[in-house]
Coordinates of C-alpha atoms in Angstrom, one line a residue:
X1 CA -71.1 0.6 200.3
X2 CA -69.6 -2.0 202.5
X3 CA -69.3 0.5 205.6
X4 CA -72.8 1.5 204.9
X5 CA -74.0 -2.3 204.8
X6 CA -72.7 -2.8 208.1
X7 CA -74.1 -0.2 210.0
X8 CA -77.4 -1.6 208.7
X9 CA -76.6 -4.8 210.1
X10 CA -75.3 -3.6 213.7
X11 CA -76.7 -0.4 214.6
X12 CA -80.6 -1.4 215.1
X13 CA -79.7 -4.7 217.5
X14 CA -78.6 -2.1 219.8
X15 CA -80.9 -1.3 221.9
X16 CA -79.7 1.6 224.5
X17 CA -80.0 5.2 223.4
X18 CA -76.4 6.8 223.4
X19 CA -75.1 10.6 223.9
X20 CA -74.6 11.7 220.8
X21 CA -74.3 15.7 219.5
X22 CA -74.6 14.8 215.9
X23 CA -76.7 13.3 213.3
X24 CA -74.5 10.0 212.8
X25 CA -73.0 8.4 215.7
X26 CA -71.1 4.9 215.4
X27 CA -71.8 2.0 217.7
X28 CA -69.8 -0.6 218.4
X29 CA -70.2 -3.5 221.6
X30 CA -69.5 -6.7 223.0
X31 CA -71.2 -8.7 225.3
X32 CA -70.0 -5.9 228.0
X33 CA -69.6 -2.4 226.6
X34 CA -70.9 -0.6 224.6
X35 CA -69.5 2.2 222.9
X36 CA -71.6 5.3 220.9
X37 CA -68.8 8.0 218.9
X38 CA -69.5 10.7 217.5
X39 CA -67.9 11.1 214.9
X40 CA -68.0 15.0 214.0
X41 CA -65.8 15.5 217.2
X42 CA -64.6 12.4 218.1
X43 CA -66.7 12.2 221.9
X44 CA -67.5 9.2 223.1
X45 CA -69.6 7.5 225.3
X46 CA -69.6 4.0 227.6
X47 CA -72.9 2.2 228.8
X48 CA -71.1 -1.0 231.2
X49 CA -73.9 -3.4 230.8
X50 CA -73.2 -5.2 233.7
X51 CA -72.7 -2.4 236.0
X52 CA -75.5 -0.6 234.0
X53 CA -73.6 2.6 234.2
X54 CA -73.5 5.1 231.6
X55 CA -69.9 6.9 231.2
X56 CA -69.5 10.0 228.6
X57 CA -66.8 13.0 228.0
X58 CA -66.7 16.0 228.8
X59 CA -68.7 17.9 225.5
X60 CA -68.6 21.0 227.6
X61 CA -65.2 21.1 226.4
X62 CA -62.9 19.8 223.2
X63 CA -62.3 16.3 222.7
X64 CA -58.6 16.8 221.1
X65 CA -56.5 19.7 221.8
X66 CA -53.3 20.8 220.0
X67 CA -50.9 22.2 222.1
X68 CA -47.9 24.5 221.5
X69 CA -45.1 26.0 223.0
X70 CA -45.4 30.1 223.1
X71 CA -42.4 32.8 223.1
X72 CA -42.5 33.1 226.8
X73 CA -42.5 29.4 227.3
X74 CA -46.9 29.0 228.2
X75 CA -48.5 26.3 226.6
X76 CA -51.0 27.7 223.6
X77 CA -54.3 25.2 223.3
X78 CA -55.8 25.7 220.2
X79 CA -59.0 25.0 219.0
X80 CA -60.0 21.7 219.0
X81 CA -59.7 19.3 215.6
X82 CA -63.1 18.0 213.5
X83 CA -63.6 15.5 211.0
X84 CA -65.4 16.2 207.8
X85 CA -68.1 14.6 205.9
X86 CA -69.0 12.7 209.6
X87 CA -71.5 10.1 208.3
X88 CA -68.5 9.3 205.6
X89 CA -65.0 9.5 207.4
X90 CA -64.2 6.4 209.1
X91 CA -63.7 2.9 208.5
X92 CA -65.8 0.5 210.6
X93 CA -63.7 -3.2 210.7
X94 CA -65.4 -6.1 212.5
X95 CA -62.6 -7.7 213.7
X96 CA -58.7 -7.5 213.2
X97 CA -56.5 -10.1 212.3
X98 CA -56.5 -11.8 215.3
X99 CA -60.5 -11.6 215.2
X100 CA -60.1 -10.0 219.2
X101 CA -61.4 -6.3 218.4
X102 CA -63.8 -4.2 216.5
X103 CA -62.8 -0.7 215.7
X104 CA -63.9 2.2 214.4
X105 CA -60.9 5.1 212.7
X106 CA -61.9 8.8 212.5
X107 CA -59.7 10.9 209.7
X108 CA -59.3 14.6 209.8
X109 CA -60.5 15.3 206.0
X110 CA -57.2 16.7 203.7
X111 CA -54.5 18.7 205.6
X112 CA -54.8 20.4 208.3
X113 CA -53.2 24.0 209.3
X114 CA -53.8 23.0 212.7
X115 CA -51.6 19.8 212.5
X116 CA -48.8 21.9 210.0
X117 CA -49.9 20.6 207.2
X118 CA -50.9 16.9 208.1
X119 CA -53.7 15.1 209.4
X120 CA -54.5 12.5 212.2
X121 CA -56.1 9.3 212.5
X122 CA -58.0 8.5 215.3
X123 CA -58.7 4.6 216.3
X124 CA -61.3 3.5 219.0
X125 CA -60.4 -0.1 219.1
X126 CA -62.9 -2.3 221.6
X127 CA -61.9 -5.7 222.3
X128 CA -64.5 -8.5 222.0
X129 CA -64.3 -11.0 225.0
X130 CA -63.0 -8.0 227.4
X131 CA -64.3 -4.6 229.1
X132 CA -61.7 -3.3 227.3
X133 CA -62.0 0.2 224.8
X134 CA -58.4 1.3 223.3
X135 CA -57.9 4.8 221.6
X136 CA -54.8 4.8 219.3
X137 CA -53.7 8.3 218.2
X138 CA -51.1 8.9 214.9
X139 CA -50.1 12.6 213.2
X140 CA -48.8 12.1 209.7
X141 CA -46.5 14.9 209.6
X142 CA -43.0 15.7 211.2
X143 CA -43.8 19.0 211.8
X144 CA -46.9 18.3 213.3
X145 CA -47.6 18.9 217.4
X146 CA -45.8 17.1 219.7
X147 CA -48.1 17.5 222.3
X148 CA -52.3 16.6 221.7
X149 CA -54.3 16.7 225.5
X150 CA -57.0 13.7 224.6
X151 CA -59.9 12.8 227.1
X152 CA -58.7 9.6 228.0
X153 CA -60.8 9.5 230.7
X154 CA -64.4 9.7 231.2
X155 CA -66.6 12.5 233.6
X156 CA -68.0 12.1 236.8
X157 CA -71.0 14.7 237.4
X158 CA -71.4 15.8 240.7
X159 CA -74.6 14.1 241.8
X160 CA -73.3 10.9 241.1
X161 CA -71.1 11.0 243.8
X162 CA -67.7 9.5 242.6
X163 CA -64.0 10.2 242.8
X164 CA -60.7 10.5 240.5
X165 CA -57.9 7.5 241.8
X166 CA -54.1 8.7 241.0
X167 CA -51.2 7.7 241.8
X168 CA -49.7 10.8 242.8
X169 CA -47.0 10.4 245.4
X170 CA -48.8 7.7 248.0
X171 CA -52.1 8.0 246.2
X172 CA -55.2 10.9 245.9
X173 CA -58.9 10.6 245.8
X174 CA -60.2 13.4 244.3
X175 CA -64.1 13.3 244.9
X176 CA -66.4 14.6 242.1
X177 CA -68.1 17.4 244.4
X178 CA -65.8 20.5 245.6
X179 CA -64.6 23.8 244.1
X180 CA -63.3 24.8 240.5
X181 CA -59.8 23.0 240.4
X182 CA -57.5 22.3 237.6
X183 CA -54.1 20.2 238.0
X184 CA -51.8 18.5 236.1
X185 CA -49.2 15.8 237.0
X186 CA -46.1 14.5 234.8
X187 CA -45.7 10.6 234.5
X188 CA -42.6 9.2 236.9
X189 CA -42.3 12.5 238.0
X190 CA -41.0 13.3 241.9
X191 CA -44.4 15.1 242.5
X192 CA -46.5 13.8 240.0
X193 CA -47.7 10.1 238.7
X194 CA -46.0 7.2 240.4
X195 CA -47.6 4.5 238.1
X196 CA -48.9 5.0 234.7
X197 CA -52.7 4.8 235.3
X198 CA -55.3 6.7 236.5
X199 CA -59.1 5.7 237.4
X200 CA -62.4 6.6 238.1
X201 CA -65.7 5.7 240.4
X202 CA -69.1 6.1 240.6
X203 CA -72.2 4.1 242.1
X204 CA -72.1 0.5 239.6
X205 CA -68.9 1.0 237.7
X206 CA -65.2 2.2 237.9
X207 CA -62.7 2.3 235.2
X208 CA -58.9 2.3 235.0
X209 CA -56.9 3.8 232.3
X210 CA -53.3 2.7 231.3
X211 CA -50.7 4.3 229.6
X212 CA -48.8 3.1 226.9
X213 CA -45.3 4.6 227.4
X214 CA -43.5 7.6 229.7
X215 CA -44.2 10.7 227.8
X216 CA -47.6 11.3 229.4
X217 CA -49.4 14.1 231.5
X218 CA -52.4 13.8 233.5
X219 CA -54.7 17.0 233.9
X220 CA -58.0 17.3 236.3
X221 CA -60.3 19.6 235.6
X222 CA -63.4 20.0 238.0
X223 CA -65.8 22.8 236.7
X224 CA -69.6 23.4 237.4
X225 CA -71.0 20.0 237.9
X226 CA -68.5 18.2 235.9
X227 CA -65.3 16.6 236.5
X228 CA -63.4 15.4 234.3
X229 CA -59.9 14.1 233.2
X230 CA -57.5 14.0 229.7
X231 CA -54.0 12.6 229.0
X232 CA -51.3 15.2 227.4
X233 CA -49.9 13.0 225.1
X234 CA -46.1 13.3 223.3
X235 CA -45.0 11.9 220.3
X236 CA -46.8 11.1 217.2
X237 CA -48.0 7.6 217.8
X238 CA -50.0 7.3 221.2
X239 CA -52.7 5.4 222.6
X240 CA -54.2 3.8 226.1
X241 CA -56.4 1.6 227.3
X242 CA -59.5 2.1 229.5
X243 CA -60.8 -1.1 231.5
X244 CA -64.1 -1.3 232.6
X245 CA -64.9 -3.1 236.5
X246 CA -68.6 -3.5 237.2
X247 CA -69.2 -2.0 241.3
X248 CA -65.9 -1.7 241.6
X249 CA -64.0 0.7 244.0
X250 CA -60.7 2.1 243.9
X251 CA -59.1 -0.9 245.5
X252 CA -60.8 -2.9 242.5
X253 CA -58.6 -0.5 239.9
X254 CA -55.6 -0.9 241.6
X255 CA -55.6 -4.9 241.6
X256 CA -56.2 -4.5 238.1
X257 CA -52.9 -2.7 237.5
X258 CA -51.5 -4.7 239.4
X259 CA -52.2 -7.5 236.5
X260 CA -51.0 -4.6 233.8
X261 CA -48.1 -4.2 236.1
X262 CA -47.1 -7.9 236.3
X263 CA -47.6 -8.1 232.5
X264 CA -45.3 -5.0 231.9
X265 CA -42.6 -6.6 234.2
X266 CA -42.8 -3.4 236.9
X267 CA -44.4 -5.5 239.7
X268 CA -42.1 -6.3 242.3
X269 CA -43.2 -9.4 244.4
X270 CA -40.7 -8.3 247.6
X271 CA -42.7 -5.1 248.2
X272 CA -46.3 -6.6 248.1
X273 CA -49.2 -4.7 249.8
X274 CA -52.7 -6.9 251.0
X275 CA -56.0 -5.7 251.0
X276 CA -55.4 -5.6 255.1
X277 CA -53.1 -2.4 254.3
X278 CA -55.6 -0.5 252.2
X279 CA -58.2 1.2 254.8
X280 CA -62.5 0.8 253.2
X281 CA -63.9 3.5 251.4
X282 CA -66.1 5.3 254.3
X283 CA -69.4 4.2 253.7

């Protein structure tokens, strides 16, 4: 009664319409973002009110993935997870402890054959002063997968003109038009993801995404108009955090890790690059 209380109170003082592809979606904002789940399959989407830019995932594809480990040593996807009774299975908290965040937690209904027997939670946790959007991952089972490939990271649709940032080797663009492509690159890995972030662009927002410790894949998947990105995660506890930058450009992501860096204690002030070293995007 209390969960259904407060969606009365919050949902009709929003006034954007949000991607949804069922009946119920969830909303949950601050003063910057704000954040439409659907809660059936767990996509999301982002509207960044000050860059007025709407970000979604890919629903061309799943939102979760369970992978496994086959005889001949492939990696098996299976289908992806859902959580029953949508309108019903989450708990909606206005603020935590600390009164910083509002969240919203998705729960796979009973056990599930998928996840051997357990189930997972699935937390979208939005802080309330930043451009900040959290999702928190945890499998209840020991016997559940190790790895789950998540979409972390949010589409770019060709027409809109905007590019992938990672940190592989001395740094890649990956620009939202081109061929069919899918890659994947390991975290601290000699050809794969120097620094655990990737970001995104497109005309009136970018976004970086942050990774929470060193068990982490990137993959890149560009098909039809639609390019997207997901984090293979491992271990049964995982989450990262997408930051939101109004008009900003891939030299506006990387100052912002730079903050995450200097916070995490990897930034090393001897080796320091200016903006004089890092050529413009061509206009």
């Amino acid at each position: 009664m209390g969960i259904l209380l407060l969606l009365t109170l919050f949902l009709p003082t929003l006034p954007i319409s949000f991607y949804s592809s069922n009946e119920c979606p969830v909303v949950i904002s601050n003063s910057r973002l704000r954040v439409s789940i659907d809660t059936k399959s767990g996509h999301f989407s982002v509207y960044d009110v000050f860059g007025e830019v709407l970000w979604k995932t890919d629903d061309a594809r799943p939102f979760i993935e369970i992978i496994r480990q086959g005889y001949s040593g492939d990696l098996i996807r299976s289908t992806t997870l859902s959580f029953d009774n949508p309108c019903l299975q989450f708990v909606y908290t206005e603020s935590s402890e600390d009164g910083r965040t509002k969240s919203v937690t998705l729960t796979t209904g009973g056990s599930s054959e998928a996840l051997a027997g357990g189930n997972l939670k699935l937390y979208y946790i939005l802080n309330i002063e930043e451009p900040q959007l959290t999702l928190k991952v945890e499998v209840s089972t020991e016997g559940g997968p190790k790895l789950l490939n998540i979409q972390t990271g949010l589409t770019i649709e060709a027409d809109e003109e905007g590019y992938l940032v990672i940190p592989n080797r001395m740094g890649a663009i990956l620009p939202s038009r081109g061929p069919n492509l899918r890659a994947s690159y390991d975290l601290y890995h000699n050809s794969g993801l120097g620094m655990a972030f990737y970001g995104a662009v497109k005309k009136g927002s970018a976004y970086l995404v942050t990774l929470d410790n060193l068990y982490h894949e990137v993959e890149v998947r560009r098909a039809g108009n639609k390019t997207s990105i997901s984090t293979i995660f491992q271990g049964r506890s995982i989450s990262s955090t997408i930051t939101f930058i109004p008009n900003g450009t891939y030299v506006d992501i990387a100052k912002q890790y730079k903050k995450v860096a200097i916070e995490r204690g990897l930034y090393n002030p001897a080796c320091r690059l200016t903006e004089k070293h890092i050529p413009p995007w061509p206009s």
